[in-house]
Short mmCIF file of C-alpha atoms in Angstrom, two decimals:
data_model
loop_
_atom_site.label_atom_id
_atom_site.label_comp_id
_atom_site.label_asym_id
_atom_site.label_seq_id
_atom_site.Cartn_x
_atom_site.Cartn_y
_atom_site.Cartn_z
CA MET A 1097 65.92 -70.29 -64.86
CA THR A 1098 66.98 -71.64 -61.59
CA THR A 1099 70.57 -72.75 -61.17
CA LEU A 1100 71.03 -75.77 -58.90
CA ALA A 1101 74.00 -75.52 -56.53
CA LYS A 1102 76.63 -78.14 -56.93
CA PRO A 1103 77.00 -80.42 -53.87
CA VAL A 1104 80.01 -79.84 -51.80
CA ASP A 1105 82.55 -82.70 -52.09
CA ALA A 1106 83.05 -84.53 -48.85
CA HIS A 1107 86.64 -84.54 -47.37
CA ARG A 1108 88.43 -87.67 -48.54
CA THR A 1109 89.43 -89.84 -45.66
CA TRP A 1110 91.62 -92.93 -45.28
CA ARG A 1111 90.75 -95.93 -43.36
CA ALA A 1112 92.96 -96.45 -40.42
CA GLY A 1113 93.44 -100.06 -41.34
CA ARG A 1114 94.64 -99.10 -44.82
CA VAL A 1115 96.95 -96.40 -43.45
CA LEU A 1116 98.31 -98.83 -40.87
CA LEU A 1117 98.67 -101.50 -43.50
CA ALA A 1118 100.47 -99.04 -45.85
CA LEU A 1119 102.77 -97.82 -43.09
CA THR A 1120 103.37 -101.33 -41.92
CA SER A 1121 104.17 -102.52 -45.48
CA VAL A 1122 106.62 -99.61 -46.05
CA PHE A 1123 108.14 -100.06 -42.67
CA ALA A 1124 108.43 -103.84 -43.19
CA ALA A 1125 110.00 -103.38 -46.57
CA ILE A 1126 112.51 -100.82 -45.27
CA ALA A 1127 113.25 -102.90 -42.17
CA VAL A 1128 113.87 -106.04 -44.18
CA CYS A 1129 116.09 -104.24 -46.69
CA GLY A 1130 118.02 -102.57 -43.86
CA VAL A 1131 118.54 -105.79 -42.02
CA VAL A 1132 119.70 -107.61 -45.14
CA TRP A 1133 121.90 -104.69 -46.07
CA LEU A 1134 123.49 -104.71 -42.67
CA ALA A 1135 123.68 -108.52 -42.59
CA VAL A 1136 125.74 -108.45 -45.78
CA ASP A 1137 128.43 -106.40 -44.11
CA LEU A 1138 128.23 -108.44 -40.92
CA TYR A 1139 128.66 -111.55 -43.01
CA ALA A 1140 131.60 -109.92 -44.79
CA VAL A 1141 133.16 -109.20 -41.40
CA GLY A 1142 132.67 -112.74 -40.32
CA VAL A 1143 134.17 -113.99 -43.57
CA ALA A 1144 137.13 -111.65 -43.12
CA ALA A 1145 137.55 -112.78 -39.51
CA GLY A 1146 137.36 -116.42 -40.61
CA ARG A 1147 139.93 -115.79 -43.28
CA LEU A 1148 142.19 -114.10 -40.81
CA GLN A 1149 141.91 -117.03 -38.42
CA ASP A 1150 141.97 -119.89 -40.92
CA GLU A 1151 144.36 -118.56 -43.57
CA THR A 1152 146.27 -115.45 -42.60
CA VAL A 1153 147.38 -116.38 -39.04
CA PRO A 1154 148.55 -119.92 -40.05
CA TRP A 1155 150.40 -118.38 -42.96
CA ILE A 1156 152.07 -115.83 -40.74
CA ILE A 1157 152.99 -118.47 -38.26
CA GLU A 1158 154.54 -120.46 -41.06
CA ARG A 1159 156.54 -117.34 -42.14
CA GLN A 1160 157.77 -116.97 -38.61
CA ARG A 1161 158.77 -120.58 -38.45
CA LEU A 1162 160.63 -120.34 -41.76
CA GLY A 1163 162.37 -117.19 -40.43
CA ARG A 1164 163.43 -119.01 -37.26
CA ASN A 1165 164.65 -121.95 -39.33
CA LEU A 1166 166.75 -119.67 -41.50
CA GLU A 1167 168.22 -117.99 -38.44
CA GLN A 1168 168.99 -121.42 -36.93
CA LEU A 1169 170.47 -122.48 -40.26
CA ARG A 1170 172.75 -119.44 -40.07
CA LEU A 1171 173.84 -120.22 -36.56
CA GLU A 1172 174.57 -123.86 -37.39
CA GLY A 1173 176.51 -122.76 -40.43
CA GLN A 1174 178.59 -120.53 -38.20
CA ARG A 1175 179.21 -123.53 -35.97
CA VAL A 1176 180.44 -125.55 -38.98
CA LEU A 1177 183.03 -122.96 -39.85
CA THR A 1178 184.16 -122.37 -36.23
CA ALA A 1179 183.86 -125.91 -34.97
CA SER A 1180 186.65 -126.87 -32.63
CA SER A 1181 186.54 -130.54 -33.50
CA PRO A 1182 185.53 -132.83 -36.39
CA ALA A 1183 182.74 -134.20 -34.24
CA SER A 1184 181.28 -130.78 -33.59
CA ARG A 1185 181.56 -130.01 -37.23
CA GLN A 1186 179.73 -133.12 -38.24
CA ASP A 1187 176.97 -132.42 -35.71
CA ALA A 1188 176.58 -128.96 -37.11
CA LEU A 1189 176.54 -130.25 -40.66
CA PHE A 1190 173.87 -132.78 -39.75
CA LEU A 1191 171.64 -130.06 -38.23
CA VAL A 1192 172.17 -127.96 -41.41
CA HIS A 1193 171.03 -130.87 -43.49
CA VAL A 1194 168.01 -131.45 -41.28
CA LEU A 1195 166.99 -127.77 -41.41
CA SER A 1196 167.42 -127.64 -45.21
CA ALA A 1197 165.29 -130.74 -45.74
CA GLN A 1198 162.35 -129.61 -43.65
CA PRO A 1199 159.05 -129.64 -45.68
CA GLY A 1200 158.29 -126.01 -44.91
CA MET A 1201 161.73 -124.96 -46.16
CA ALA A 1202 161.30 -126.93 -49.38
CA ASP A 1203 157.79 -125.56 -50.06
CA ASP A 1204 159.12 -121.98 -50.55
CA PRO A 1205 161.36 -121.78 -53.65
CA ARG A 1206 163.36 -118.91 -52.18
CA THR A 1207 164.20 -120.59 -48.93
CA ALA A 1208 164.70 -123.95 -50.64
CA SER A 1209 167.22 -122.50 -53.07
CA LEU A 1210 169.11 -120.54 -50.43
CA ALA A 1211 169.17 -123.47 -47.97
CA ALA A 1212 170.48 -125.74 -50.69
CA GLU A 1213 173.16 -123.18 -51.59
CA VAL A 1214 174.22 -122.83 -47.97
CA GLU A 1215 174.31 -126.60 -47.45
CA ARG A 1216 176.50 -127.15 -50.55
CA PHE A 1217 178.88 -124.44 -49.46
CA LEU A 1218 179.25 -125.82 -45.94
CA GLN A 1219 179.82 -129.38 -47.24
CA GLN A 1220 182.50 -128.18 -49.64
CA VAL A 1221 184.42 -125.81 -47.34
CA GLY A 1222 187.42 -127.29 -45.61
CA ALA A 1223 188.46 -127.11 -42.02
CA PRO A 1224 189.77 -124.73 -40.92
CA ALA A 1225 187.98 -122.20 -43.10
CA THR A 1226 190.10 -119.81 -45.05
CA PRO A 1227 189.54 -116.04 -45.13
CA ALA A 1228 188.04 -116.38 -48.59
CA ASP A 1229 185.61 -119.02 -47.26
CA MET A 1230 184.62 -116.70 -44.42
CA GLN A 1231 183.98 -113.90 -46.94
CA VAL A 1232 181.63 -116.17 -48.86
CA TRP A 1233 179.96 -117.21 -45.66
CA GLU A 1234 179.47 -113.63 -44.53
CA ALA A 1235 177.56 -113.01 -47.77
CA LEU A 1236 175.48 -116.16 -47.35
CA SER A 1237 174.87 -115.34 -43.69
CA SER A 1238 173.68 -111.83 -44.61
CA ARG A 1239 171.30 -113.31 -47.20
CA LEU A 1240 169.87 -115.70 -44.65
CA ARG A 1241 169.31 -112.89 -42.18
CA LEU A 1242 167.72 -110.64 -44.81
CA MET A 1243 165.47 -113.44 -46.02
CA ALA A 1244 164.32 -114.15 -42.45
CA ASP A 1245 163.58 -110.41 -42.07
CA ASP A 1246 161.69 -110.44 -45.37
CA LEU A 1247 159.53 -113.34 -44.24
CA SER A 1248 158.63 -111.48 -41.08
CA VAL A 1249 157.81 -108.30 -43.04
CA GLU A 1250 155.67 -110.30 -45.40
CA GLY A 1251 153.64 -111.59 -42.50
CA GLY A 1252 153.22 -108.12 -41.01
CA LYS A 1253 152.08 -106.63 -44.33
CA ARG A 1254 149.54 -109.37 -44.89
CA MET A 1255 148.20 -108.98 -41.34
CA GLY A 1256 147.91 -105.25 -41.88
CA ARG A 1257 146.01 -105.74 -45.13
CA GLU A 1258 143.56 -108.17 -43.56
CA LEU A 1259 142.98 -105.96 -40.48
CA GLY A 1260 142.53 -102.90 -42.71
CA ARG A 1261 139.97 -104.77 -44.77
CA MET A 1262 138.13 -105.89 -41.65
CA SER A 1263 138.18 -102.29 -40.22
CA GLY A 1264 136.79 -100.88 -43.47
CA GLU A 1265 133.95 -103.43 -43.43
CA MET A 1266 133.15 -102.69 -39.84
CA VAL A 1267 133.05 -98.99 -40.49
CA GLN A 1268 130.79 -99.49 -43.42
CA ALA A 1269 128.54 -101.71 -41.29
CA SER A 1270 128.36 -98.95 -38.65
CA TYR A 1271 127.43 -96.36 -41.30
CA LYS A 1272 124.71 -98.61 -42.57
CA LEU A 1273 123.46 -99.24 -39.05
CA LEU A 1274 123.18 -95.51 -38.45
CA PHE A 1275 121.40 -95.06 -41.77
CA ASN A 1276 118.90 -97.72 -40.83
CA LEU A 1277 118.32 -95.99 -37.49
CA ALA A 1278 117.63 -92.69 -39.35
CA LEU A 1279 115.05 -94.37 -41.58
CA MET A 1280 113.34 -96.09 -38.76
CA ALA A 1281 113.06 -92.81 -36.88
CA GLY A 1282 110.63 -91.57 -39.55
CA PHE A 1283 108.06 -94.13 -38.43
CA MET A 1284 108.33 -93.40 -34.71
CA THR A 1285 105.04 -91.37 -34.60
CA ALA A 1286 102.85 -94.10 -36.05
CA PHE A 1287 104.55 -96.93 -34.25
CA LEU A 1288 105.55 -95.01 -31.08
CA LEU A 1289 104.90 -97.74 -28.53
CA VAL A 1290 105.86 -100.74 -30.70
CA VAL A 1291 108.96 -99.15 -32.23
CA GLN A 1292 110.12 -97.69 -28.90
CA ARG A 1293 109.82 -101.01 -27.17
CA TYR A 1294 110.73 -103.54 -29.88
CA LEU A 1295 113.07 -101.69 -32.26
CA ILE A 1296 114.58 -98.43 -31.10
CA ARG A 1297 115.71 -99.58 -27.74
CA PRO A 1298 117.29 -102.84 -29.02
CA LEU A 1299 119.10 -100.88 -31.78
CA GLN A 1300 120.36 -98.34 -29.34
CA ARG A 1301 121.60 -101.15 -27.15
CA ILE A 1302 123.36 -102.71 -30.11
CA ARG A 1303 125.01 -99.38 -31.01
CA ARG A 1304 126.25 -98.94 -27.48
CA VAL A 1305 127.68 -102.45 -27.45
CA LEU A 1306 129.35 -101.93 -30.81
CA SER A 1307 130.94 -98.66 -29.75
CA ALA A 1308 132.29 -100.19 -26.51
CA LEU A 1309 133.07 -103.60 -27.99
CA ASP A 1310 136.36 -104.84 -26.46
CA PRO A 1311 137.75 -108.32 -27.04
CA ARG A 1312 139.14 -108.33 -23.51
CA GLY A 1313 135.90 -107.17 -21.97
CA PRO A 1314 132.90 -109.39 -21.00
CA VAL A 1315 130.74 -111.11 -23.58
CA PRO A 1316 127.90 -108.72 -24.73
CA ALA A 1317 124.65 -109.73 -22.96
CA PHE A 1318 121.35 -109.05 -24.62
CA PRO A 1319 117.89 -109.64 -23.12
CA PRO A 1320 115.64 -111.94 -25.16
CA GLY A 1321 113.47 -110.04 -27.69
CA PRO A 1322 110.60 -111.03 -29.97
CA MET A 1323 112.17 -109.77 -33.22
CA ALA A 1324 114.16 -112.39 -34.94
CA GLU A 1325 116.13 -109.84 -36.99
CA ILE A 1326 117.35 -107.99 -33.96
CA ARG A 1327 118.16 -111.23 -32.27
CA ALA A 1328 120.24 -112.33 -35.30
CA VAL A 1329 122.19 -109.07 -35.12
CA GLU A 1330 122.79 -109.54 -31.40
CA ASP A 1331 123.92 -113.14 -31.94
CA ALA A 1332 126.21 -111.89 -34.71
CA ILE A 1333 127.75 -109.35 -32.37
CA VAL A 1334 128.32 -112.08 -29.75
CA ARG A 1335 129.99 -114.24 -32.35
CA PHE A 1336 132.00 -111.28 -33.59
CA HIS A 1337 133.16 -110.60 -29.99
CA ALA A 1338 134.27 -114.23 -29.78
CA THR A 1339 136.17 -113.83 -33.06
CA LEU A 1340 137.84 -110.67 -31.80
CA LEU A 1341 138.81 -112.49 -28.60
CA GLU A 1342 140.29 -115.40 -30.56
CA ASN A 1343 142.21 -113.00 -32.80
CA ASP A 1344 143.53 -111.13 -29.74
CA GLU A 1345 144.62 -114.41 -28.26
CA VAL A 1346 146.34 -115.35 -31.54
CA ARG A 1347 148.12 -111.95 -31.49
CA ARG A 1348 149.38 -112.52 -27.96
CA ARG A 1349 150.52 -116.05 -28.87
CA LEU A 1350 152.45 -114.63 -31.80
CA GLU A 1351 154.08 -112.09 -29.49
CA ARG A 1352 155.06 -114.88 -27.06
CA LEU A 1353 156.43 -117.00 -29.94
CA ALA A 1354 158.51 -114.03 -31.09
CA THR A 1355 160.00 -113.32 -27.65
CA THR A 1356 160.15 -116.60 -25.73
CA ASP A 1357 161.79 -120.00 -25.99
CA GLY A 1358 159.18 -122.60 -26.77
CA LEU A 1359 160.59 -125.27 -24.43
CA THR A 1360 161.55 -123.41 -21.28
CA GLY A 1361 159.26 -120.32 -21.49
CA LEU A 1362 162.27 -118.05 -20.92
CA PHE A 1363 163.14 -115.16 -23.21
CA ASN A 1364 164.72 -116.25 -26.49
CA ARG A 1365 168.16 -115.03 -27.34
CA HIS A 1366 167.10 -112.32 -29.76
CA HIS A 1367 164.62 -110.71 -27.30
CA PHE A 1368 167.14 -111.05 -24.48
CA MET A 1369 169.84 -109.25 -26.36
CA ALA A 1370 167.44 -106.32 -26.94
CA LEU A 1371 166.49 -106.20 -23.24
CA ALA A 1372 170.11 -106.57 -22.12
CA ALA A 1373 171.15 -103.66 -24.37
CA ASP A 1374 168.43 -101.47 -22.84
CA GLU A 1375 169.52 -102.42 -19.28
CA MET A 1376 173.16 -101.67 -20.10
CA ALA A 1377 172.23 -98.33 -21.64
CA ARG A 1378 170.26 -97.46 -18.53
CA ALA A 1379 173.16 -98.48 -16.25
CA ALA A 1380 175.60 -96.37 -18.28
CA ARG A 1381 173.26 -93.36 -18.27
CA TYR A 1382 172.87 -93.33 -14.47
CA GLY A 1383 176.30 -94.76 -13.59
CA ARG A 1384 174.87 -97.89 -11.92
CA PRO A 1385 176.54 -101.31 -11.59
CA ILE A 1386 175.43 -104.16 -13.83
CA THR A 1387 176.68 -107.70 -14.31
CA VAL A 1388 176.18 -110.29 -17.04
CA GLY A 1389 176.60 -114.01 -16.84
CA ILE A 1390 176.53 -117.19 -18.95
CA ALA A 1391 175.65 -120.57 -17.36
CA ASP A 1392 175.90 -124.07 -18.77
CA LEU A 1393 174.45 -127.30 -17.40
CA ASP A 1394 177.32 -129.66 -16.62
CA HIS A 1395 177.46 -132.95 -18.59
CA PHE A 1396 174.11 -132.27 -20.19
CA LYS A 1397 175.05 -134.26 -23.28
CA GLN A 1398 175.31 -137.40 -21.12
CA VAL A 1399 171.75 -136.87 -20.00
CA ASN A 1400 170.53 -136.81 -23.58
CA ASP A 1401 172.75 -139.77 -24.60
CA THR A 1402 171.85 -142.02 -21.67
CA LEU A 1403 168.25 -141.05 -20.75
CA GLY A 1404 166.96 -139.54 -24.04
CA HIS A 1405 166.07 -136.07 -25.23
CA ALA A 1406 162.75 -136.14 -23.31
CA ALA A 1407 164.70 -136.38 -20.09
CA GLY A 1408 167.02 -133.60 -21.30
CA ASP A 1409 164.03 -131.38 -22.08
CA HIS A 1410 162.64 -132.09 -18.63
CA VAL A 1411 165.92 -131.03 -17.03
CA LEU A 1412 165.90 -127.77 -19.06
CA LYS A 1413 162.31 -126.96 -18.03
CA THR A 1414 163.03 -127.78 -14.41
CA PHE A 1415 166.11 -125.55 -14.40
CA ALA A 1416 164.14 -122.72 -16.12
CA ALA A 1417 161.45 -122.98 -13.41
CA LEU A 1418 164.09 -122.85 -10.75
CA LEU A 1419 165.55 -119.71 -12.36
CA GLY A 1420 162.10 -118.11 -12.26
CA ASP A 1421 161.70 -118.95 -8.53
CA THR A 1422 165.13 -117.87 -7.46
CA LEU A 1423 166.10 -114.80 -9.46
CA ARG A 1424 164.77 -111.31 -8.78
CA GLN A 1425 162.10 -109.66 -10.84
CA THR A 1426 164.58 -107.17 -12.25
CA ASP A 1427 167.00 -109.91 -13.40
CA ARG A 1428 166.85 -110.99 -17.04
CA VAL A 1429 167.58 -114.54 -18.22
CA CYS A 1430 167.26 -116.36 -21.49
CA ARG A 1431 167.95 -119.67 -23.05
CA TYR A 1432 171.11 -118.69 -24.92
CA GLY A 1433 171.30 -121.89 -26.92
CA GLY A 1434 171.10 -125.62 -26.13
CA GLU A 1435 171.85 -125.97 -22.42
CA GLU A 1436 173.34 -122.48 -22.12
CA PHE A 1437 171.61 -119.64 -20.29
CA ALA A 1438 172.52 -115.93 -20.31
CA PHE A 1439 171.82 -113.46 -17.46
CA VAL A 1440 171.75 -109.75 -16.89
CA PHE A 1441 171.75 -108.53 -13.25
CA PRO A 1442 170.94 -104.75 -13.10
CA GLU A 1443 171.97 -102.74 -10.08
CA THR A 1444 174.28 -105.67 -9.14
CA THR A 1445 178.01 -105.87 -8.69
CA PRO A 1446 179.84 -109.05 -9.73
CA GLU A 1447 180.25 -110.01 -6.08
CA GLU A 1448 176.54 -109.69 -5.50
CA ALA A 1449 175.79 -111.62 -8.65
CA GLN A 1450 178.20 -114.35 -7.46
CA LEU A 1451 176.10 -114.69 -4.30
CA LEU A 1452 172.94 -114.99 -6.38
CA GLY A 1453 174.67 -117.63 -8.56
CA GLU A 1454 175.75 -119.61 -5.52
CA ARG A 1455 172.24 -119.48 -4.07
CA LEU A 1456 170.91 -120.80 -7.36
CA ARG A 1457 173.57 -123.51 -7.48
CA VAL A 1458 172.67 -124.65 -3.93
CA ARG A 1459 168.95 -124.71 -4.68
CA LEU A 1460 169.55 -126.90 -7.74
CA LEU A 1461 171.52 -129.36 -5.57
CA GLU A 1462 168.78 -129.37 -3.02
CA SER A 1463 165.97 -129.69 -5.52
CA PRO A 1464 167.27 -131.91 -8.33
CA PRO A 1465 165.04 -132.64 -11.40
CA VAL A 1466 162.70 -135.59 -10.82
CA LEU A 1467 161.91 -137.73 -13.89
CA PRO A 1468 158.36 -139.06 -14.38
CA ASP A 1469 159.51 -142.48 -13.21
CA GLY A 1470 160.62 -140.97 -9.89
CA ARG A 1471 164.34 -140.90 -10.45
CA HIS A 1472 166.30 -137.92 -9.21
CA LEU A 1473 168.97 -136.51 -11.47
CA ALA A 1474 172.07 -134.95 -9.87
CA VAL A 1475 172.38 -131.92 -12.15
CA THR A 1476 174.82 -129.07 -11.63
CA PHE A 1477 175.79 -125.99 -13.59
CA SER A 1478 178.74 -123.77 -14.12
CA LEU A 1479 178.38 -119.95 -14.19
CA GLY A 1480 180.69 -117.30 -15.58
CA LEU A 1481 180.12 -113.64 -14.54
CA ALA A 1482 181.58 -110.39 -15.75
CA ASP A 1483 181.28 -106.72 -14.78
CA ALA A 1484 179.34 -105.05 -17.69
CA SER A 1485 179.65 -101.45 -16.38
CA GLY A 1486 181.00 -99.21 -19.10
CA CYS A 1487 181.41 -102.08 -21.58
CA GLY A 1488 179.60 -103.29 -24.67
CA LEU A 1489 177.22 -106.17 -24.40
CA GLU A 1490 179.16 -108.51 -26.67
CA GLU A 1491 182.36 -107.80 -24.90
CA SER A 1492 180.83 -108.39 -21.49
CA LEU A 1493 179.24 -111.65 -22.63
CA ALA A 1494 182.54 -112.75 -24.05
CA ARG A 1495 184.28 -112.20 -20.71
CA ALA A 1496 181.46 -114.03 -18.94
CA ASP A 1497 182.00 -116.90 -21.38
CA LEU A 1498 185.65 -116.96 -20.40
CA GLY A 1499 184.55 -117.30 -16.79
CA LEU A 1500 182.32 -120.16 -17.80
CA TYR A 1501 185.20 -121.99 -19.49
CA GLU A 1502 187.37 -121.31 -16.44
CA ALA A 1503 184.60 -122.87 -14.20
CA LYS A 1504 184.53 -125.91 -16.52
CA ARG A 1505 188.29 -126.29 -16.36
CA ALA A 1506 188.28 -126.04 -12.57
CA GLY A 1507 185.95 -128.93 -12.16
CA ARG A 1508 182.46 -127.55 -12.95
CA ASN A 1509 179.63 -126.85 -10.48
CA ARG A 1510 180.97 -123.45 -9.49
CA THR A 1511 180.76 -119.72 -10.24
CA VAL A 1512 183.71 -117.80 -11.65
CA VAL A 1513 183.94 -114.02 -11.99
CA THR A 1514 186.16 -112.78 -14.85
CA ARG A 1515 187.96 -109.66 -13.91
CA ARG A 1516 188.76 -106.92 -16.37
CA PRO A 1517 192.27 -106.59 -17.64
CA ASP A 1518 194.31 -103.92 -15.95
CA GLY A 1519 193.57 -100.42 -17.29
CA LEU A 1520 190.03 -101.20 -18.43
#
């Protein structure tokens, strides 16, 4: 019996089209899933950035404004208790009422309750205030200061939470991007030319841009590509860069609001006191001279009363600009309150500071403020100076204030140096 040999099975082969179609289908599925997966995080980052810009930043600004209002309420309350005349007392009480009635103050139950309590107390207290009244006021003043601090802390905590959330979402998006790159690398052999040209290089460029993304740097520039998904990611990065830039500008504006006076652009009183304390500590450490001063625009109330507050604001801004042009870069100046300005002159004796004050006084006379209608205002100022070497800041400013009052009594438009009492 003859046994027939079995035919040898031919080697199974795959059509290139089917292989390519299978690889293309798998690649397309993975690519689409990866892009959508990444887009979810990019969308979350955009939502977080929008929430930071549209909700968190305005909320923080409102907290800052409430804090400043509380601090101003505290200062005006102090004026009520220490007013030298009934008119001054009434002016301070009026400002206390205005601050307490502001909508933002009333919207927060805590500030509304405390403001109402402060206003009731100030209206009930007599003049002059008794020691018992001052003790009550010290407690209220401390509560105002603590509440203002609490509002600022609340804003910082909320900003920290939002930024932490954004950072986490960005890190997660970066991880997902790297994961997508690893998956795509598996198809580099089959799609070497196409992937190298249309996918790997764009993704590497995106990764470099993300790793070096800086809100203060140039806007990321991407060459046009044929893949809509890559283009969408690149556009999202460009939009994200714009959002980072806006957030950075908001942060810098918040810093300016916290350290400068909104009308004149000079340092505000709080920031000035910190800078002045640093300068005095430096002068004490190295045994260098330092002088402080307080200036007051003469008859400024008449400008407001006769020409209006807009003219008064114009005078304040003009005087502030003159200070910036005349004083040295090392000198520190702030709007101390109303039409008062405070100075610190490092490395300067009172005599040298007096020369600076006289130069400033002459420049103001030579370049008076000009109103929009062309009228020139003859504005002068009085300046009190005091040697701050080896003294505390408050003590030095108090002696400079005495010099200011002496300049006022002597006829205004002059500079007076207050000497130390003998033995000091």
